[in-house]
mmCIF file of C-alpha atoms in Angstrom:
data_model
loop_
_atom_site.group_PDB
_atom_site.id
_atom_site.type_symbol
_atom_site.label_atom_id
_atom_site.label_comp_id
_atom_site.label_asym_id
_atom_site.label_seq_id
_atom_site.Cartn_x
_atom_site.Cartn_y
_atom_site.Cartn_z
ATOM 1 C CA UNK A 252 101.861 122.951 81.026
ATOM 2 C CA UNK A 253 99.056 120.350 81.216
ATOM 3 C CA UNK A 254 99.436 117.367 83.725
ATOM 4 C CA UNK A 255 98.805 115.489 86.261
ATOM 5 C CA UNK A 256 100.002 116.620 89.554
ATOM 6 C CA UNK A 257 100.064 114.575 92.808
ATOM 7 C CA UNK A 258 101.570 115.306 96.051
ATOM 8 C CA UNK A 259 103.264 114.986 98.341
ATOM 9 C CA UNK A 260 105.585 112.670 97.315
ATOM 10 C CA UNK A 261 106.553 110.986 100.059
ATOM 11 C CA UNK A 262 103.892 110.237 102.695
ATOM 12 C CA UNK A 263 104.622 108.548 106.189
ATOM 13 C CA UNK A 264 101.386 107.147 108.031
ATOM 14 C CA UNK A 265 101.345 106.375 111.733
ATOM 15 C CA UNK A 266 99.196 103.254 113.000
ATOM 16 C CA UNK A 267 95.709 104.380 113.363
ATOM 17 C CA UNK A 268 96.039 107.182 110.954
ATOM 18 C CA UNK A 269 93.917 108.403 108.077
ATOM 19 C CA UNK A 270 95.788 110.021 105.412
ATOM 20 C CA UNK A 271 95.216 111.612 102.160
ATOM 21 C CA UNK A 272 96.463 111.879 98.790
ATOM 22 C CA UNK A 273 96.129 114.304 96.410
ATOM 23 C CA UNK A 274 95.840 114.024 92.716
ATOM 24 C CA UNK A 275 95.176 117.583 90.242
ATOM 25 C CA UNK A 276 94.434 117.049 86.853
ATOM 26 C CA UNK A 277 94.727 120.294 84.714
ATOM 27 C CA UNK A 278 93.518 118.416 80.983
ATOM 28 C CA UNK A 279 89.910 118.618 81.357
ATOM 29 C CA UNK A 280 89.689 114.836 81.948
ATOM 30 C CA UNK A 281 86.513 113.202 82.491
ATOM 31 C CA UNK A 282 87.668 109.678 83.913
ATOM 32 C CA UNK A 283 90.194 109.201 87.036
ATOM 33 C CA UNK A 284 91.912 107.200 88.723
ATOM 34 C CA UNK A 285 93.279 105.603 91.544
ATOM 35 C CA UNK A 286 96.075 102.701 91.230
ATOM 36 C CA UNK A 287 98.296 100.929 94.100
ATOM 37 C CA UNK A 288 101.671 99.462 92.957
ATOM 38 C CA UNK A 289 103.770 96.733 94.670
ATOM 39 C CA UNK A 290 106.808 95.639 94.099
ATOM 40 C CA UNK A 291 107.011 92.999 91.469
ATOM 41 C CA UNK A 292 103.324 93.371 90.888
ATOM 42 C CA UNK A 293 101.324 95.085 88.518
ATOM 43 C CA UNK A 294 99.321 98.273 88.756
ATOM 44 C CA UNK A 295 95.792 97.063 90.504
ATOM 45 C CA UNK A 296 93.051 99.726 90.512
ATOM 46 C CA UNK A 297 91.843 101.097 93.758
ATOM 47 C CA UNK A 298 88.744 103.415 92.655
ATOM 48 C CA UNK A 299 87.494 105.542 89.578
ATOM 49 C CA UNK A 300 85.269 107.892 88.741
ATOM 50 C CA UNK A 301 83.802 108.924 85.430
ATOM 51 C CA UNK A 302 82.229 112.091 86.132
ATOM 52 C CA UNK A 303 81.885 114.329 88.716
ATOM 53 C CA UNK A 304 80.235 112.782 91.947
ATOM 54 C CA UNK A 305 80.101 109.843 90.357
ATOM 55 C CA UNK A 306 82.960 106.950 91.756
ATOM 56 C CA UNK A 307 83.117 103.046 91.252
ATOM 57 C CA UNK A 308 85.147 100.690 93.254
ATOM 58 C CA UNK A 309 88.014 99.065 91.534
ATOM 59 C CA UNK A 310 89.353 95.498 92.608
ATOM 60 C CA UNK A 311 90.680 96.392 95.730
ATOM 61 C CA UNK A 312 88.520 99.508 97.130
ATOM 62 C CA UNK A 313 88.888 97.937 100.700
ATOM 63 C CA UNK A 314 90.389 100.556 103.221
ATOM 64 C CA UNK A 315 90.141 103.825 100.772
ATOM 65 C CA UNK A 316 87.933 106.172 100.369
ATOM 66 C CA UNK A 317 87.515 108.937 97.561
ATOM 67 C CA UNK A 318 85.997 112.126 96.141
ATOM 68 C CA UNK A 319 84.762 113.792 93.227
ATOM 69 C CA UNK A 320 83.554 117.207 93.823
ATOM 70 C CA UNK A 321 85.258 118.705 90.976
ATOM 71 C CA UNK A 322 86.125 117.741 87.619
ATOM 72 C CA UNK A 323 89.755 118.782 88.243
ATOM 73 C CA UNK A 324 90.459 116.810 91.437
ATOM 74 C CA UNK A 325 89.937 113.167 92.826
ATOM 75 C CA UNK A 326 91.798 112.616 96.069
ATOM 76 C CA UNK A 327 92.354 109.293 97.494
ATOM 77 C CA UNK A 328 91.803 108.763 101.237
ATOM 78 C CA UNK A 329 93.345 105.714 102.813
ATOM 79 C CA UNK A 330 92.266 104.740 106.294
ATOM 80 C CA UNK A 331 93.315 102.902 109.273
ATOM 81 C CA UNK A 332 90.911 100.301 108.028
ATOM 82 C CA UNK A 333 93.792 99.311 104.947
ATOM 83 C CA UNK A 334 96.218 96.930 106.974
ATOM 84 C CA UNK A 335 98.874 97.109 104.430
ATOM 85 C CA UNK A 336 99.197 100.577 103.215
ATOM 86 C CA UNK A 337 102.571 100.500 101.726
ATOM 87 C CA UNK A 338 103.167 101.421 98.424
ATOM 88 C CA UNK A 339 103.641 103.316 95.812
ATOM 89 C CA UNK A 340 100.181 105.321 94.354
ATOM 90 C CA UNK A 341 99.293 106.837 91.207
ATOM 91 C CA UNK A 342 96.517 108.832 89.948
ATOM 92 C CA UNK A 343 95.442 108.746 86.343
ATOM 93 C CA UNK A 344 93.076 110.543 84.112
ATOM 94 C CA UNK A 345 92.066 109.553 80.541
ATOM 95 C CA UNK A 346 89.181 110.693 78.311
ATOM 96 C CA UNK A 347 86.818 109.658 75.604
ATOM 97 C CA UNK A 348 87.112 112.440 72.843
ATOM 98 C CA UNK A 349 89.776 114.056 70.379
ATOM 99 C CA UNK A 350 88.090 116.929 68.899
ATOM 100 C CA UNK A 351 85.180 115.032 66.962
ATOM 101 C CA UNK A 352 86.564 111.611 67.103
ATOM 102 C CA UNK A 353 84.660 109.378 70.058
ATOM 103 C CA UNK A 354 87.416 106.825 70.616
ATOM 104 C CA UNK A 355 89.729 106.373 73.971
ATOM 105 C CA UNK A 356 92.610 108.542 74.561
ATOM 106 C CA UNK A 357 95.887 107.124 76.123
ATOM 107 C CA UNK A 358 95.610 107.429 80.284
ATOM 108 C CA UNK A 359 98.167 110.039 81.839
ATOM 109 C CA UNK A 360 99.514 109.587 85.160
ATOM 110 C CA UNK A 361 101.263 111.735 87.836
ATOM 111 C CA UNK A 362 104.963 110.749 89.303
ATOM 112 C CA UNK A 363 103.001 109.120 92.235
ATOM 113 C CA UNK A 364 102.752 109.242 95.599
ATOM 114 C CA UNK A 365 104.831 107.001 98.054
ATOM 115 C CA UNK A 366 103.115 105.888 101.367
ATOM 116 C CA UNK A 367 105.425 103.780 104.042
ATOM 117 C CA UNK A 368 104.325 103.244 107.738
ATOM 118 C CA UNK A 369 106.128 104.586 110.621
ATOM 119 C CA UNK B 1182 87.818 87.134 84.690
ATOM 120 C CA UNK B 1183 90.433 89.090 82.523
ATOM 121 C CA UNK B 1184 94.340 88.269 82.975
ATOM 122 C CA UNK B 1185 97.076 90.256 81.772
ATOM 123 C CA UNK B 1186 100.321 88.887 81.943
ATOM 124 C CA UNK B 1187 103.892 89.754 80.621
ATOM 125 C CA UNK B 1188 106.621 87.491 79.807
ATOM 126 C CA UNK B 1189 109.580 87.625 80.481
ATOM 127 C CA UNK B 1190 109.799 89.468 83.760
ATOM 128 C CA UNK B 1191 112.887 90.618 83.036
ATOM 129 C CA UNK B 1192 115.367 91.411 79.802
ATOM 130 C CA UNK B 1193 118.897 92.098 78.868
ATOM 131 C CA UNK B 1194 119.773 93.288 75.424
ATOM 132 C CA UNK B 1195 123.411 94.843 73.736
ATOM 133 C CA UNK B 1196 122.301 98.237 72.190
ATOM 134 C CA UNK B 1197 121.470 98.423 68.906
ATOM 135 C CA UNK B 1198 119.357 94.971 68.938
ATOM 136 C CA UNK B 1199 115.946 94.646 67.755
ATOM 137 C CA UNK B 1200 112.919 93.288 70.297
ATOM 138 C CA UNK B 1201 109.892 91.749 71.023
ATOM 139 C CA UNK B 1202 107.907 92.204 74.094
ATOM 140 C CA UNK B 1203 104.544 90.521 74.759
ATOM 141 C CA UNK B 1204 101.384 90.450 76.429
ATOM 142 C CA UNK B 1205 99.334 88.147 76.917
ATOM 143 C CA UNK B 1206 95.578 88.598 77.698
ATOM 144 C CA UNK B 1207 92.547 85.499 78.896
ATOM 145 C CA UNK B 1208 89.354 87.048 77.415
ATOM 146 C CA UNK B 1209 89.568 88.279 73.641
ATOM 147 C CA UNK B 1210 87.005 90.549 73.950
ATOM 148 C CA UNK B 1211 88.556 93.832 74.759
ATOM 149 C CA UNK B 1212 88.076 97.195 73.804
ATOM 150 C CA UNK B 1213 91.331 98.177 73.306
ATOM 151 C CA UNK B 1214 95.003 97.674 74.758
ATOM 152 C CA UNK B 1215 97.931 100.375 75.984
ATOM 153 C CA UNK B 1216 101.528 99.728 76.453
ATOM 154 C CA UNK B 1217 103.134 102.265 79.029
ATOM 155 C CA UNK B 1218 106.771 102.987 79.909
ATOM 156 C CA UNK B 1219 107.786 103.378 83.671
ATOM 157 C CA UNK B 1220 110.926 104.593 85.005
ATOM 158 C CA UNK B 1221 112.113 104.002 88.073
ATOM 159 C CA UNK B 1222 110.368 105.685 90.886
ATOM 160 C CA UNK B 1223 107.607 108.037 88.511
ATOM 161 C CA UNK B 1224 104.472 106.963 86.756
ATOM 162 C CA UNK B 1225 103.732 105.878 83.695
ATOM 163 C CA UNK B 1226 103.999 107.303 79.834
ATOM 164 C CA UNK B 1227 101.569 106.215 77.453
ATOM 165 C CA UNK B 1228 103.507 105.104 74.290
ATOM 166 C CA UNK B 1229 100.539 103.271 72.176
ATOM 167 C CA UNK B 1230 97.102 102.706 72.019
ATOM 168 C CA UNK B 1231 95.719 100.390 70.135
ATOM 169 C CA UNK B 1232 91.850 100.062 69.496
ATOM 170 C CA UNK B 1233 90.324 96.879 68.969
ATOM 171 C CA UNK B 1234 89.402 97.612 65.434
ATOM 172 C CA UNK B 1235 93.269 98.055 64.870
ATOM 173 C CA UNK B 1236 95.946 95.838 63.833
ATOM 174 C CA UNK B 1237 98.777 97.545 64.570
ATOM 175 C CA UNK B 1238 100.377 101.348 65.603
ATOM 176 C CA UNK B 1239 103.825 102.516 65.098
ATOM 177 C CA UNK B 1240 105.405 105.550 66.985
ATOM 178 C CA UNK B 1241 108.634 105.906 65.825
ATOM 179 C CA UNK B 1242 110.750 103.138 66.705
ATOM 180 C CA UNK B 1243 107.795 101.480 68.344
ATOM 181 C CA UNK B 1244 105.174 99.155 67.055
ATOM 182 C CA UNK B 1245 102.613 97.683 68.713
ATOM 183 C CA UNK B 1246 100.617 94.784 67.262
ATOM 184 C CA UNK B 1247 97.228 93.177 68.600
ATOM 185 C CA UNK B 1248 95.920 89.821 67.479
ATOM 186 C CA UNK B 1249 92.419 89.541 69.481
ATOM 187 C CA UNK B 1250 91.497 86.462 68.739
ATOM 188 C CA UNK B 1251 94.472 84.781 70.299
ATOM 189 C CA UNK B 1252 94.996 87.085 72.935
ATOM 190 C CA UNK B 1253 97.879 88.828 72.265
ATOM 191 C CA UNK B 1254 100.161 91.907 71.519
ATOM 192 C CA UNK B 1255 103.583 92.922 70.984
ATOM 193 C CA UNK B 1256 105.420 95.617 71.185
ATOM 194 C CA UNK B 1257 108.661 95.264 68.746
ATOM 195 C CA UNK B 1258 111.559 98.322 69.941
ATOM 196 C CA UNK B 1259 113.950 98.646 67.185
ATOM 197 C CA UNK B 1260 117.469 99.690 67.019
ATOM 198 C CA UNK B 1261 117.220 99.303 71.072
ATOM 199 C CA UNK B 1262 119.352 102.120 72.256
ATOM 200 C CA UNK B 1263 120.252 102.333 76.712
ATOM 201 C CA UNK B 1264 117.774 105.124 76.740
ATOM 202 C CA UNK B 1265 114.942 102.616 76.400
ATOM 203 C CA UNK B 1266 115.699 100.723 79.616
ATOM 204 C CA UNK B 1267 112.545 101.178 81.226
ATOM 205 C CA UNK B 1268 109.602 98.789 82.983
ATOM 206 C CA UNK B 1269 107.007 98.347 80.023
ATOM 207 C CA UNK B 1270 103.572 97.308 80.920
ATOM 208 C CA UNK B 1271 100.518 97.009 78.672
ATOM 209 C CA UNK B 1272 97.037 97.640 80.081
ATOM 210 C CA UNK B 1273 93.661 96.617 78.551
ATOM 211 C CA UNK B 1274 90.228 97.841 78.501
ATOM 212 C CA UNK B 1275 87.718 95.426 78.672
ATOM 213 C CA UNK B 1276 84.758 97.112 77.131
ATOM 214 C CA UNK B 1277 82.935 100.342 76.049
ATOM 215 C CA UNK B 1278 80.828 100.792 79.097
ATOM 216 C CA UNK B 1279 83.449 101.434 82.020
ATOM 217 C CA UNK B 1280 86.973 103.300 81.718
ATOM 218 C CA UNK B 1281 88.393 100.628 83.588
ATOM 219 C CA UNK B 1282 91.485 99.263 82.687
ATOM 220 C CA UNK B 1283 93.563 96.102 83.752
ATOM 221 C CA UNK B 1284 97.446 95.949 83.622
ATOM 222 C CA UNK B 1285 100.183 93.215 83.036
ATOM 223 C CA UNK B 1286 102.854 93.000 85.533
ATOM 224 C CA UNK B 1287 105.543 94.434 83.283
ATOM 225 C CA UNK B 1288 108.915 93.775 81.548
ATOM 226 C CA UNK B 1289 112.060 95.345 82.714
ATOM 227 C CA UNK B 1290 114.439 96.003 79.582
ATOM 228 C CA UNK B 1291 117.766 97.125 80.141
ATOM 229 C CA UNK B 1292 120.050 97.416 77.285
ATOM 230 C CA UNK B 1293 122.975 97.540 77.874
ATOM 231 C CA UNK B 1294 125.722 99.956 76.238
#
C-alpha cells in the first residue's frame, strides 16, 4: 500500500537532547515536508525540499535541521537549539504530475509524530 | 504576507443538516487552495483541490468553491452525517515556483446524532 510512514509515534526528548524524526514516503514524491502543529493553531511549515539534496527553510526553520539524500526519505532533526519542542509533527509529500497532466496533486501526510519533553 | 484564516473555530450541527465552511485568504493571487480533514490525533486527508483556474470541485457530498478575487472559499458538506465530525483546514499555495503551502487554523465540526 502506498503512504506515508512516520515513526515513532510518540517521542520523549530530554533537555539538551537532539532527536530525530523519521518520515518514508513510498509514492515517488518529489516535494516534502516538514509541519509543526500546536494546539489551537494551524499547521506552520518547518522545512521542504523539492528534490533530492535540495531543502528550503519554511517559516519557522529555527532549531531543526533536515535531509534529503534520497528521494524516498526526508527526516527531520530537532535540536537542543528549539526551546519549545512540543508538539505534534507531520511529514508530507505532494507532487507536480498525473500521468501527462502538469498541475498540483493533493499533499499526503503521515499520522504524525508526537514530541513532549521529559 | 499571505493569511489564511477559518471562521468559526468551532461548529455544532444536528445530523442531516446542510453546511458552509469558509476560508478566508489576504493576497488573491494564489495558485491554488486544499481543504484537508483531520481527526483527532493523525494527519491530514486531502478532500479537494482546487486550482486557481477553477471555480469549483465536488467529491461526493463535498463541494468546494473559490472566488479569487475576494479571497475566499467554501466548502459546503451536505446531508452532514456524525461521521463527518472532523477538524477541516484549507491550505493555499501561493504560486507556481515553490511547493509551499500555507494553512488556516481549522474548523472543528461535530454533528451531532
Amino acid at each position: 500500500d502506498g503512504g506515508i510512514t512516520q515513526s515513532p509515534k510518540y517521542l520523549f526528548r530530554k533537555e539538551g537532547q537532539n532527536v530525530t524524526l523519521s518520515c518514508e514516503q513510498n509514492l515517488n514524491h518529489d516535494a516534502m515536508y516538514w509541519y509543526r502543529q500546536d494546539p489551537g493553531q494551524g499547521l506552520r511549515l518547518i522545512y521542504y525540499s523539492q528534490i533530492v539534496n535540495d531543502f528550503q527553510k519554511g517559516d519557522i526553520a529555527e532549531g531543526y535541521s533536515v535531509s534529503r539524500e534520497k528521494k524516498e526519505s526526508f527526516p527531520l532533526t530537532v535540536t537542543s537549539a528549539q526551546k519549545n519542542p512540543t508538539a505534534f509533527y507531520l511529514c508530507a509529500s505532494s507532487t507536480l504530475r498525473a500521468g501527462t497532466v502538469i498541475a498540483d496533486q493533493p499533499q499526503h501526510f503521515g499520522d504524525g509524530t508526537r514530541l513532549s519533553i521529559l | 504576507k499571505q493569511e489564511v484564516t477559518q471562521i468559526p473555530a468551532a461548529l455544532s450541527v444536528p445530523e442531516g443538516e446542510n453546511l458552509v465552511l469558509n476560508c478566508s485568504f489576504t493576497d488573491s493571487a494564489i495558485y491554488n487552495l486544499q481543504w484537508f480533514r483531520q481527526d483527532p490525533g493523525k494527519g491530514l486527508t486531502s478532500l479537494l483541490l482546487i486550482q486557481s483556474s477553477q471555480r469549483e470541485q465536488t467529491s461526493g457530498r463535498l463541494n468546494a468553491s473559490l472566488d479569487k478575487s475576494s479571497g475566499r472559499s467554501t466548502l459546503y458538506i451536505a446531508a452532514s452525517q456524525p461521521g463527518d465530525s472532523a477538524t477541516y483546514l484549507c491550505a493555499v499555495r501561493q504560486d507556481s515556483g515553490t511547493y509551499k503551502y500555507i494553512f488556516g487554523t481549522g474548523t472543528r465540526l461535530k454533528v451531532l446524532a
